[in-house]
PDB file of C-alpha atoms and ligand atoms in Angstrom:
ATOM      1  CA  MET M   1      67.267  -3.303  74.974  1.00 47.00           C
ATOM      2  CA  ASP M   2      65.884  -1.453  78.011  1.00 56.00           C
ATOM      3  CA  LYS M   3      63.667  -3.438  80.320  1.00 90.00           C
ATOM      4  CA  ALA M   4      60.096  -3.937  79.202  1.00 97.00           C
ATOM      5  CA  LYS M   5      57.957  -0.798  79.148  1.00 98.00           C
ATOM      6  CA  ASN M   6      54.212  -0.531  79.660  1.00 97.00           C
ATOM      7  CA  ILE M   7      52.635   1.016  76.580  1.00 98.00           C
ATOM      8  CA  VAL M   8      49.009   2.068  76.039  1.00 97.00           C
ATOM      9  CA  ILE M   9      48.018   2.426  72.376  1.00 98.00           C
ATOM     10  CA  THR M  10      44.666   3.675  71.091  1.00 98.00           C
ATOM     11  CA  GLY M  11      43.275   2.905  67.653  1.00 98.00           C
ATOM     12  CA  ALA M  12      44.893  -0.501  67.794  1.00 98.00           C
ATOM     13  CA  SER M  13      42.590  -2.541  65.570  1.00 98.00           C
ATOM     14  CA  ARG M  14      44.001  -1.592  62.174  1.00 98.00           C
ATOM     15  CA  GLY M  15      46.418   0.600  60.258  1.00 98.00           C
ATOM     16  CA  ILE M  16      49.249   2.265  62.134  1.00 98.00           C
ATOM     17  CA  GLY M  17      47.863   1.293  65.562  1.00 98.00           C
ATOM     18  CA  LEU M  18      47.815  -2.426  64.799  1.00 98.00           C
ATOM     19  CA  ALA M  19      51.355  -2.161  63.429  1.00 98.00           C
ATOM     20  CA  LEU M  20      52.411  -0.369  66.632  1.00 98.00           C
ATOM     21  CA  VAL M  21      50.981  -3.200  68.727  1.00 98.00           C
ATOM     22  CA  GLN M  22      53.018  -5.707  66.740  1.00 98.00           C
ATOM     23  CA  TRP M  23      56.229  -3.665  66.961  1.00 98.00           C
ATOM     24  CA  PHE M  24      56.048  -3.264  70.745  1.00 98.00           C
ATOM     25  CA  ALA M  25      55.064  -6.890  71.305  1.00 98.00           C
ATOM     26  CA  HIS M  26      57.912  -8.133  69.132  1.00 98.00           C
ATOM     27  CA  ASN M  27      60.293  -5.948  71.117  1.00 98.00           C
ATOM     28  CA  GLN M  28      59.163  -7.515  74.409  1.00 97.00           C
ATOM     29  CA  HIS M  29      57.153  -4.605  75.779  1.00 98.00           C
ATOM     30  CA  ASN M  30      53.775  -4.879  77.512  1.00 97.00           C
ATOM     31  CA  VAL M  31      50.915  -3.428  75.469  1.00 98.00           C
ATOM     32  CA  TRP M  32      47.371  -2.379  76.324  1.00 97.00           C
ATOM     33  CA  ALA M  33      45.679  -2.084  72.943  1.00 98.00           C
ATOM     34  CA  LEU M  34      42.456  -0.045  72.842  1.00 98.00           C
ATOM     35  CA  SER M  35      39.860   0.096  70.074  1.00 98.00           C
ATOM     36  CA  ARG M  36      36.200  -0.769  69.629  1.00 98.00           C
ATOM     37  CA  ASN M  37      37.011  -3.829  67.556  1.00 98.00           C
ATOM     38  CA  THR M  38      39.461  -6.143  69.314  1.00 98.00           C
ATOM     39  CA  ALA M  39      39.245  -9.140  66.955  1.00 98.00           C
ATOM     40  CA  PRO M  40      42.262  -8.232  64.760  1.00 98.00           C
ATOM     41  CA  ILE M  41      44.435  -7.791  67.873  1.00 98.00           C
ATOM     42  CA  GLU M  42      43.302 -11.015  69.512  1.00 98.00           C
ATOM     43  CA  ALA M  43      43.811 -12.913  66.250  1.00 98.00           C
ATOM     44  CA  LEU M  44      47.533 -12.137  66.416  1.00 97.00           C
ATOM     45  CA  GLN M  45      47.785 -14.016  69.748  1.00 97.00           C
ATOM     46  CA  LEU M  46      50.721 -11.900  70.816  1.00 97.00           C
ATOM     47  CA  PRO M  47      52.255 -12.370  74.244  1.00 91.00           C
ATOM     48  CA  ASN M  48      52.173  -9.308  76.504  1.00 96.00           C
ATOM     49  CA  VAL M  49      49.293  -7.724  74.579  1.00 98.00           C
ATOM     50  CA  THR M  50      45.972  -7.041  76.291  1.00 96.00           C
ATOM     51  CA  ALA M  51      43.204  -6.054  73.890  1.00 97.00           C
ATOM     52  CA  ILE M  52      40.614  -3.689  75.378  1.00 96.00           C
ATOM     53  CA  ALA M  53      37.272  -2.985  73.699  1.00 97.00           C
ATOM     54  CA  LEU M  54      36.701   0.720  74.274  1.00 97.00           C
ATOM     55  CA  ASP M  55      34.801   3.440  72.443  1.00 98.00           C
ATOM     56  CA  LEU M  56      36.889   6.556  73.014  1.00 98.00           C
ATOM     57  CA  SER M  57      33.932   8.778  72.232  1.00 98.00           C
ATOM     58  CA  ASN M  58      32.119   7.373  75.292  1.00 98.00           C
ATOM     59  CA  GLU M  59      33.454   9.302  78.289  1.00 98.00           C
ATOM     60  CA  ASN M  60      31.905   6.942  80.848  1.00 97.00           C
ATOM     61  CA  ALA M  61      33.512   3.931  79.193  1.00 97.00           C
ATOM     62  CA  VAL M  62      36.908   5.631  79.276  1.00 97.00           C
ATOM     63  CA  LEU M  63      36.520   6.532  82.958  1.00 95.00           C
ATOM     64  CA  GLU M  64      35.409   3.016  83.833  1.00 93.00           C
ATOM     65  CA  TRP M  65      38.326   1.380  82.024  1.00 93.00           C
ATOM     66  CA  SER M  66      40.905   3.619  83.664  1.00 90.00           C
ATOM     67  CA  ASP M  67      39.466   2.924  87.133  1.00 86.00           C
ATOM     68  CA  THR M  68      39.299  -0.811  86.792  1.00 86.00           C
ATOM     69  CA  PHE M  69      41.506  -2.247  84.098  1.00 75.00           C
ATOM     70  CA  SER M  70      44.405  -0.003  83.265  1.00 72.00           C
ATOM     71  CA  PRO M  71      47.956  -0.905  84.301  1.00 83.00           C
ATOM     72  CA  ASN M  72      49.373   0.755  87.430  1.00 88.00           C
ATOM     73  CA  ARG M  73      52.470   2.085  85.686  1.00 95.00           C
ATOM     74  CA  ILE M  74      52.416   3.520  82.190  1.00 97.00           C
ATOM     75  CA  ASP M  75      55.625   4.489  80.390  1.00 98.00           C
ATOM     76  CA  ALA M  76      54.058   5.691  77.149  1.00 98.00           C
ATOM     77  CA  LEU M  77      50.552   6.572  76.028  1.00 98.00           C
ATOM     78  CA  ILE M  78      50.251   6.718  72.243  1.00 98.00           C
ATOM     79  CA  ASN M  79      47.055   8.565  71.335  1.00 98.00           C
ATOM     80  CA  ASN M  80      46.791   7.128  67.837  1.00 98.00           C
ATOM     81  CA  ALA M  81      43.040   6.566  67.370  1.00 98.00           C
ATOM     82  CA  GLY M  82      41.546   8.722  64.676  1.00 98.00           C
ATOM     83  CA  LYS M  83      38.172   9.344  63.070  1.00 98.00           C
ATOM     84  CA  LEU M  84      37.915  10.878  59.601  1.00 98.00           C
ATOM     85  CA  ILE M  85      34.815  12.109  57.782  1.00 97.00           C
ATOM     86  CA  ASN M  86      35.401  13.088  54.163  1.00 96.00           C
ATOM     87  CA  LYS M  87      32.590  15.455  53.186  1.00 97.00           C
ATOM     88  CA  PRO M  88      32.383  18.956  51.680  1.00 98.00           C
ATOM     89  CA  PHE M  89      32.103  21.473  54.509  1.00 98.00           C
ATOM     90  CA  ALA M  90      28.779  22.820  53.180  1.00 98.00           C
ATOM     91  CA  GLU M  91      27.247  19.347  53.587  1.00 98.00           C
ATOM     92  CA  THR M  92      28.578  18.688  57.080  1.00 98.00           C
ATOM     93  CA  THR M  93      26.425  18.828  60.183  1.00 98.00           C
ATOM     94  CA  GLN M  94      27.276  19.559  63.779  1.00 98.00           C
ATOM     95  CA  ALA M  95      26.846  15.826  64.377  1.00 98.00           C
ATOM     96  CA  ASP M  96      29.655  15.144  61.862  1.00 98.00           C
ATOM     97  CA  PHE M  97      31.961  17.535  63.670  1.00 98.00           C
ATOM     98  CA  GLU M  98      30.993  16.062  67.048  1.00 98.00           C
ATOM     99  CA  GLU M  99      31.649  12.517  65.830  1.00 98.00           C
ATOM    100  CA  VAL M 100      35.149  13.442  64.722  1.00 98.00           C
ATOM    101  CA  TYR M 101      36.005  15.668  67.687  1.00 98.00           C
ATOM    102  CA  LYS M 102      34.678  13.139  70.219  1.00 98.00           C
ATOM    103  CA  VAL M 103      37.357  10.672  69.154  1.00 98.00           C
ATOM    104  CA  ASN M 104      40.226  12.872  68.002  1.00 98.00           C
ATOM    105  CA  VAL M 105      40.044  15.600  70.648  1.00 98.00           C
ATOM    106  CA  PHE M 106      37.673  14.856  73.564  1.00 98.00           C
ATOM    107  CA  GLY M 107      38.521  11.148  73.781  1.00 98.00           C
ATOM    108  CA  LEU M 108      42.228  11.905  73.582  1.00 98.00           C
ATOM    109  CA  ALA M 109      41.953  14.562  76.282  1.00 98.00           C
ATOM    110  CA  THR M 110      39.834  12.411  78.595  1.00 98.00           C
ATOM    111  CA  LEU M 111      42.022   9.327  78.297  1.00 97.00           C
ATOM    112  CA  THR M 112      45.175  11.368  78.874  1.00 98.00           C
ATOM    113  CA  ARG M 113      43.631  13.064  81.924  1.00 97.00           C
ATOM    114  CA  VAL M 114      42.440   9.869  83.568  1.00 96.00           C
ATOM    115  CA  LEU M 115      45.770   8.113  83.025  1.00 96.00           C
ATOM    116  CA  LEU M 116      47.898  10.987  84.365  1.00 96.00           C
ATOM    117  CA  GLY M 117      48.221   9.390  87.790  1.00 94.00           C
ATOM    118  CA  LYS M 118      49.660   6.247  86.258  1.00 95.00           C
ATOM    119  CA  LEU M 119      51.948   7.866  83.718  1.00 97.00           C
ATOM    120  CA  GLN M 120      55.514   7.854  84.987  1.00 97.00           C
ATOM    121  CA  PRO M 121      57.232  11.226  85.513  1.00 98.00           C
ATOM    122  CA  SER M 122      59.733   9.949  82.938  1.00 98.00           C
ATOM    123  CA  GLY M 123      56.886   8.879  80.675  1.00 98.00           C
ATOM    124  CA  HIS M 124      55.758  10.111  77.294  1.00 98.00           C
ATOM    125  CA  VAL M 125      52.354  11.051  75.950  1.00 98.00           C
ATOM    126  CA  LEU M 126      52.635  10.885  72.173  1.00 99.00           C
ATOM    127  CA  ASN M 127      49.749  12.319  70.198  1.00 98.00           C
ATOM    128  CA  ILE M 128      49.337  11.354  66.563  1.00 98.00           C
ATOM    129  CA  SER M 129      48.401  14.445  64.619  1.00 98.00           C
ATOM    130  CA  SER M 130      48.456  15.140  60.898  1.00 97.00           C
ATOM    131  CA  MET M 131      50.290  17.441  58.509  1.00 97.00           C
ATOM    132  CA  GLY M 132      46.874  19.015  57.905  1.00 96.00           C
ATOM    133  CA  GLY M 133      46.735  19.834  61.620  1.00 97.00           C
ATOM    134  CA  ILE M 134      49.625  22.305  61.335  1.00 96.00           C
ATOM    135  CA  GLY M 135      49.064  25.897  60.281  1.00 95.00           C
ATOM    136  CA  GLY M 136      50.407  26.845  56.861  1.00 94.00           C
ATOM    137  CA  THR M 137      50.599  23.338  55.386  1.00 94.00           C
ATOM    138  CA  SER M 138      48.632  22.126  52.351  1.00 94.00           C
ATOM    139  CA  LYS M 139      44.942  21.637  53.086  1.00 96.00           C
ATOM    140  CA  PHE M 140      42.474  19.395  51.259  1.00 95.00           C
ATOM    141  CA  PRO M 141      38.741  19.758  50.558  1.00 97.00           C
ATOM    142  CA  GLY M 142      36.436  17.474  52.503  1.00 97.00           C
ATOM    143  CA  LEU M 143      38.647  17.324  55.571  1.00 97.00           C
ATOM    144  CA  ALA M 144      37.375  20.368  57.508  1.00 98.00           C
ATOM    145  CA  ALA M 145      36.223  18.429  60.571  1.00 98.00           C
ATOM    146  CA  TYR M 146      39.149  16.010  60.550  1.00 98.00           C
ATOM    147  CA  SER M 147      42.041  18.406  59.929  1.00 98.00           C
ATOM    148  CA  SER M 148      40.664  21.055  62.283  1.00 98.00           C
ATOM    149  CA  SER M 149      40.426  18.399  65.002  1.00 98.00           C
ATOM    150  CA  LYS M 150      44.087  17.551  64.382  1.00 98.00           C
ATOM    151  CA  GLY M 151      44.870  21.256  64.699  1.00 98.00           C
ATOM    152  CA  ALA M 152      43.309  21.076  68.154  1.00 98.00           C
ATOM    153  CA  VAL M 153      45.464  18.043  68.969  1.00 98.00           C
ATOM    154  CA  SER M 154      48.585  19.928  67.939  1.00 97.00           C
ATOM    155  CA  ILE M 155      47.868  22.931  70.174  1.00 98.00           C
ATOM    156  CA  LEU M 156      46.640  20.722  73.024  1.00 98.00           C
ATOM    157  CA  THR M 157      50.022  18.986  72.890  1.00 98.00           C
ATOM    158  CA  GLU M 158      51.827  22.274  73.492  1.00 98.00           C
ATOM    159  CA  LEU M 159      49.461  23.201  76.324  1.00 98.00           C
ATOM    160  CA  LEU M 160      49.800  19.881  78.171  1.00 98.00           C
ATOM    161  CA  ALA M 161      53.582  19.915  77.887  1.00 98.00           C
ATOM    162  CA  GLU M 162      53.562  23.353  79.512  1.00 98.00           C
ATOM    163  CA  GLU M 163      51.387  22.136  82.400  1.00 98.00           C
ATOM    164  CA  PHE M 164      53.534  19.058  83.042  1.00 98.00           C
ATOM    165  CA  LYS M 165      56.979  20.469  82.325  1.00 97.00           C
ATOM    166  CA  GLU M 166      58.033  20.335  85.997  1.00 98.00           C
ATOM    167  CA  THR M 167      56.506  16.962  86.822  1.00 97.00           C
ATOM    168  CA  GLY M 168      56.405  14.991  83.585  1.00 98.00           C
ATOM    169  CA  PRO M 169      55.244  13.198  81.573  1.00 98.00           C
ATOM    170  CA  ALA M 170      56.566  14.776  78.402  1.00 98.00           C
ATOM    171  CA  VAL M 171      53.981  15.451  75.711  1.00 98.00           C
ATOM    172  CA  ASN M 172      54.753  15.573  72.001  1.00 98.00           C
ATOM    173  CA  ALA M 173      52.872  15.133  68.743  1.00 98.00           C
ATOM    174  CA  LEU M 174      53.930  13.632  65.446  1.00 98.00           C
ATOM    175  CA  ALA M 175      52.128  15.216  62.498  1.00 98.00           C
ATOM    176  CA  LEU M 176      52.042  12.442  59.952  1.00 97.00           C
ATOM    177  CA  GLY M 177      52.022  12.721  56.196  1.00 96.00           C
ATOM    178  CA  ALA M 178      50.373  10.065  54.060  1.00 95.00           C
ATOM    179  CA  VAL M 179      50.581   6.452  55.216  1.00 97.00           C
ATOM    180  CA  GLN M 180      48.955   3.581  53.298  1.00 97.00           C
ATOM    181  CA  THR M 181      46.010   2.637  55.535  1.00 97.00           C
ATOM    182  CA  GLU M 182      42.237   2.360  55.330  1.00 96.00           C
ATOM    183  CA  MET M 183      41.987   5.943  56.582  1.00 96.00           C
ATOM    184  CA  LEU M 184      44.114   7.208  53.691  1.00 95.00           C
ATOM    185  CA  SER M 185      41.775   5.422  51.277  1.00 94.00           C
ATOM    186  CA  GLU M 186      38.811   7.150  52.930  1.00 91.00           C
ATOM    187  CA  ALA M 187      40.462  10.570  52.597  1.00 91.00           C
ATOM    188  CA  PHE M 188      41.993  10.095  49.144  1.00 92.00           C
ATOM    189  CA  PRO M 189      40.307   7.163  47.356  1.00 93.00           C
ATOM    190  CA  GLY M 190      42.690   5.330  45.043  1.00 95.00           C
ATOM    191  CA  LEU M 191      45.831   7.112  46.236  1.00 93.00           C
ATOM    192  CA  GLN M 192      48.869   4.868  46.666  1.00 94.00           C
ATOM    193  CA  VAL M 193      51.791   6.126  48.746  1.00 94.00           C
ATOM    194  CA  PRO M 194      55.153   4.534  49.526  1.00 93.00           C
ATOM    195  CA  MET M 195      54.909   4.747  53.338  1.00 96.00           C
ATOM    196  CA  SER M 196      53.554   1.551  54.911  1.00 97.00           C
ATOM    197  CA  ALA M 197      51.861   1.365  58.298  1.00 98.00           C
ATOM    198  CA  ALA M 198      54.638  -0.937  59.536  1.00 98.00           C
ATOM    199  CA  ASN M 199      57.424   1.487  58.592  1.00 98.00           C
ATOM    200  CA  MET M 200      55.642   4.456  60.136  1.00 98.00           C
ATOM    201  CA  ALA M 201      54.845   2.420  63.241  1.00 98.00           C
ATOM    202  CA  ALA M 202      58.523   1.572  63.728  1.00 98.00           C
ATOM    203  CA  TYR M 203      59.407   5.276  63.604  1.00 98.00           C
ATOM    204  CA  ILE M 204      56.584   6.202  66.004  1.00 98.00           C
ATOM    205  CA  ALA M 205      57.492   3.406  68.422  1.00 98.00           C
ATOM    206  CA  ASN M 206      61.134   4.438  68.635  1.00 98.00           C
ATOM    207  CA  PHE M 207      60.069   8.054  69.110  1.00 98.00           C
ATOM    208  CA  ALA M 208      57.641   7.056  71.867  1.00 98.00           C
ATOM    209  CA  LEU M 209      60.474   5.301  73.721  1.00 98.00           C
ATOM    210  CA  SER M 210      63.198   7.931  73.354  1.00 98.00           C
ATOM    211  CA  GLY M 211      61.974  11.072  71.570  1.00 98.00           C
ATOM    212  CA  HIS M 212      61.111  12.760  74.843  1.00 98.00           C
ATOM    213  CA  ASP M 213      64.799  12.791  75.764  1.00 97.00           C
ATOM    214  CA  PHE M 214      65.124  15.416  73.031  1.00 98.00           C
ATOM    215  CA  TYR M 215      61.689  17.024  72.643  1.00 98.00           C
ATOM    216  CA  ASN M 216      58.837  18.266  74.814  1.00 98.00           C
ATOM    217  CA  GLY M 217      55.767  20.195  73.705  1.00 98.00           C
ATOM    218  CA  LYS M 218      56.759  19.798  70.075  1.00 98.00           C
ATOM    219  CA  VAL M 219      54.619  19.042  67.039  1.00 98.00           C
ATOM    220  CA  LEU M 220      56.963  17.409  64.569  1.00 97.00           C
ATOM    221  CA  PRO M 221      56.132  16.882  60.885  1.00 97.00           C
ATOM    222  CA  VAL M 222      56.816  13.325  59.704  1.00 97.00           C
ATOM    223  CA  SER M 223      56.276  13.378  55.975  1.00 94.00           C
ATOM    224  CA  ASN M 224      58.162  12.594  52.807  1.00 84.00           C
ATOM    225  CA  THR M 225      55.160  13.040  50.520  1.00 70.00           C
ATOM    226  CA  THR M 226      52.253  15.387  49.971  1.00 62.00           C
ATOM    227  CA  PRO M 227      49.526  14.891  51.102  1.00 53.00           C
TER     228      PRO M 227
HETATM  229  N1  NAP W 301      47.060   7.178  57.305  1.00 79.99           N
HETATM  230  C1  NAP W 301      47.468   8.431  57.095  1.00 79.99           C
HETATM  231  O1  NAP W 301      47.832   8.798  55.978  1.00 79.99           O
HETATM  232  C2  NAP W 301      47.510   9.408  58.235  1.00 79.99           C
HETATM  233  C3  NAP W 301      48.002  10.689  57.986  1.00 79.99           C
HETATM  234  C4  NAP W 301      48.046  11.600  59.024  1.00 79.99           C
HETATM  235  C5  NAP W 301      47.635  11.239  60.297  1.00 79.99           C
HETATM  236  N2  NAP W 301      47.151   9.984  60.514  1.00 79.99           N
HETATM  237  C6  NAP W 301      46.706   9.644  61.865  1.00 79.99           C
HETATM  238  O2  NAP W 301      47.322   8.448  62.281  1.00 79.99           O
HETATM  239  C7  NAP W 301      46.458   7.760  63.189  1.00 79.99           C
HETATM  240  C8  NAP W 301      46.249   6.347  62.699  1.00 79.99           C
HETATM  241  O3  NAP W 301      45.686   6.428  61.404  1.00 79.99           O
HETATM  242  P1  NAP W 301      45.369   5.167  60.482  1.00 79.99           P
HETATM  243  O4  NAP W 301      45.577   5.619  59.082  1.00 79.99           O
HETATM  244  O5  NAP W 301      46.044   3.962  60.987  1.00 79.99           O
HETATM  245  O6  NAP W 301      43.773   5.079  60.713  1.00 79.99           O
HETATM  246  P2  NAP W 301      42.729   3.876  60.572  1.00 79.99           P
HETATM  247  O7  NAP W 301      43.275   2.780  59.740  1.00 79.99           O
HETATM  248  O8  NAP W 301      41.457   4.502  60.157  1.00 79.99           O
HETATM  249  O9  NAP W 301      42.601   3.359  62.090  1.00 79.99           O
HETATM  250  C9  NAP W 301      41.982   4.188  63.028  1.00 79.99           C
HETATM  251  C10 NAP W 301      41.934   3.500  64.361  1.00 79.99           C
HETATM  252  O10 NAP W 301      41.227   4.353  65.257  1.00 79.99           O
HETATM  253  C11 NAP W 301      40.271   3.592  65.961  1.00 79.99           C
HETATM  254  N3  NAP W 301      39.084   4.343  66.319  1.00 79.99           N
HETATM  255  C12 NAP W 301      38.270   5.059  65.519  1.00 79.99           C
HETATM  256  N4  NAP W 301      37.211   5.500  66.212  1.00 79.99           N
HETATM  257  C13 NAP W 301      37.358   5.043  67.489  1.00 79.99           C
HETATM  258  C14 NAP W 301      36.580   5.139  68.671  1.00 79.99           C
HETATM  259  N5  NAP W 301      35.395   5.780  68.697  1.00 79.99           N
HETATM  260  N6  NAP W 301      37.036   4.543  69.804  1.00 79.99           N
HETATM  261  C15 NAP W 301      38.196   3.869  69.785  1.00 79.99           C
HETATM  262  N7  NAP W 301      38.987   3.740  68.700  1.00 79.99           N
HETATM  263  C16 NAP W 301      38.542   4.306  67.557  1.00 79.99           C
HETATM  264  C17 NAP W 301      39.897   2.457  65.007  1.00 79.99           C
HETATM  265  O11 NAP W 301      39.476   1.325  65.766  1.00 79.99           O
HETATM  266  P3  NAP W 301      37.954   0.817  65.893  1.00 79.99           P
HETATM  267  O12 NAP W 301      37.230   1.218  64.650  1.00 79.99           O
HETATM  268  O13 NAP W 301      38.101  -0.661  66.090  1.00 79.99           O
HETATM  269  O14 NAP W 301      37.435   1.503  67.122  1.00 79.99           O
HETATM  270  C18 NAP W 301      41.206   2.157  64.314  1.00 79.99           C
HETATM  271  O15 NAP W 301      41.940   1.191  65.027  1.00 79.99           O
HETATM  272  C19 NAP W 301      45.165   8.575  63.235  1.00 79.99           C
HETATM  273  O16 NAP W 301      45.167   9.430  64.368  1.00 79.99           O
HETATM  274  C20 NAP W 301      45.226   9.392  61.972  1.00 79.99           C
HETATM  275  O17 NAP W 301      44.478  10.589  62.069  1.00 79.99           O
HETATM  276  C21 NAP W 301      47.079   9.062  59.527  1.00 79.99           C
END
């Protein structure tokens, strides 16, 4: 095992993010775990895990955390936090779109920007996108705000990789298919899928540590089911 890495994970209070926190902690890495609710992270009492209460949609809060609390060296930033609103497009408001985009796009962009100075040149920014955020894939009613925001994440990934290609860090996105989490239940009530959060987290964690040796500026589908 390489020496311990410093990993920042957003959306760490449940689902894939909480499973990522556990994977990195169990593999002796140092984790800064960001979400509004920190109770599920603290309840695990994991060594090397610092739980940070942060609302990614609040730009000032993100700026304040990065100035005062963030680690000085970051090896990987996993932008995993996600907000989903499941509503027919005709019933959506601008506020719905803003709520989703503030977390999935603006929060991701702001956090990445403010942590750039601490991300190692050999580091990796790994954005968690969605199969619905790739052009030409299956789309689903009710997910206009959510899937379009993931489309923005996918293209933003390519743009940031271009800007940092000489200096690092590398920037990639994994476009996930269905994983059994609370978010999946919100998008597709009652749907059961074989992929667990723990299994997907193990794949994402390994990719965060070594995928950038092979990929930069790539949006990679990670799906064995539809949706
Ligand atoms: N599950 C799937 O099938 C699937 C498929 C494709 C892509 N994805 C993507 O995978 C990622 C993880 O999904 P998941 O299924 O694990 O979702 P989840 O169970 O809904 O968890 C979402 C996480 O995001 C955090 N979050 C939401 N709003 C936030 C805010 N304003 N500030 C900070 N954190 C916030 C939540 O924490 P708090 O509420 O405590 O803040 C929570 O920890 C997401 O980006 C999602 O879009 C999931």
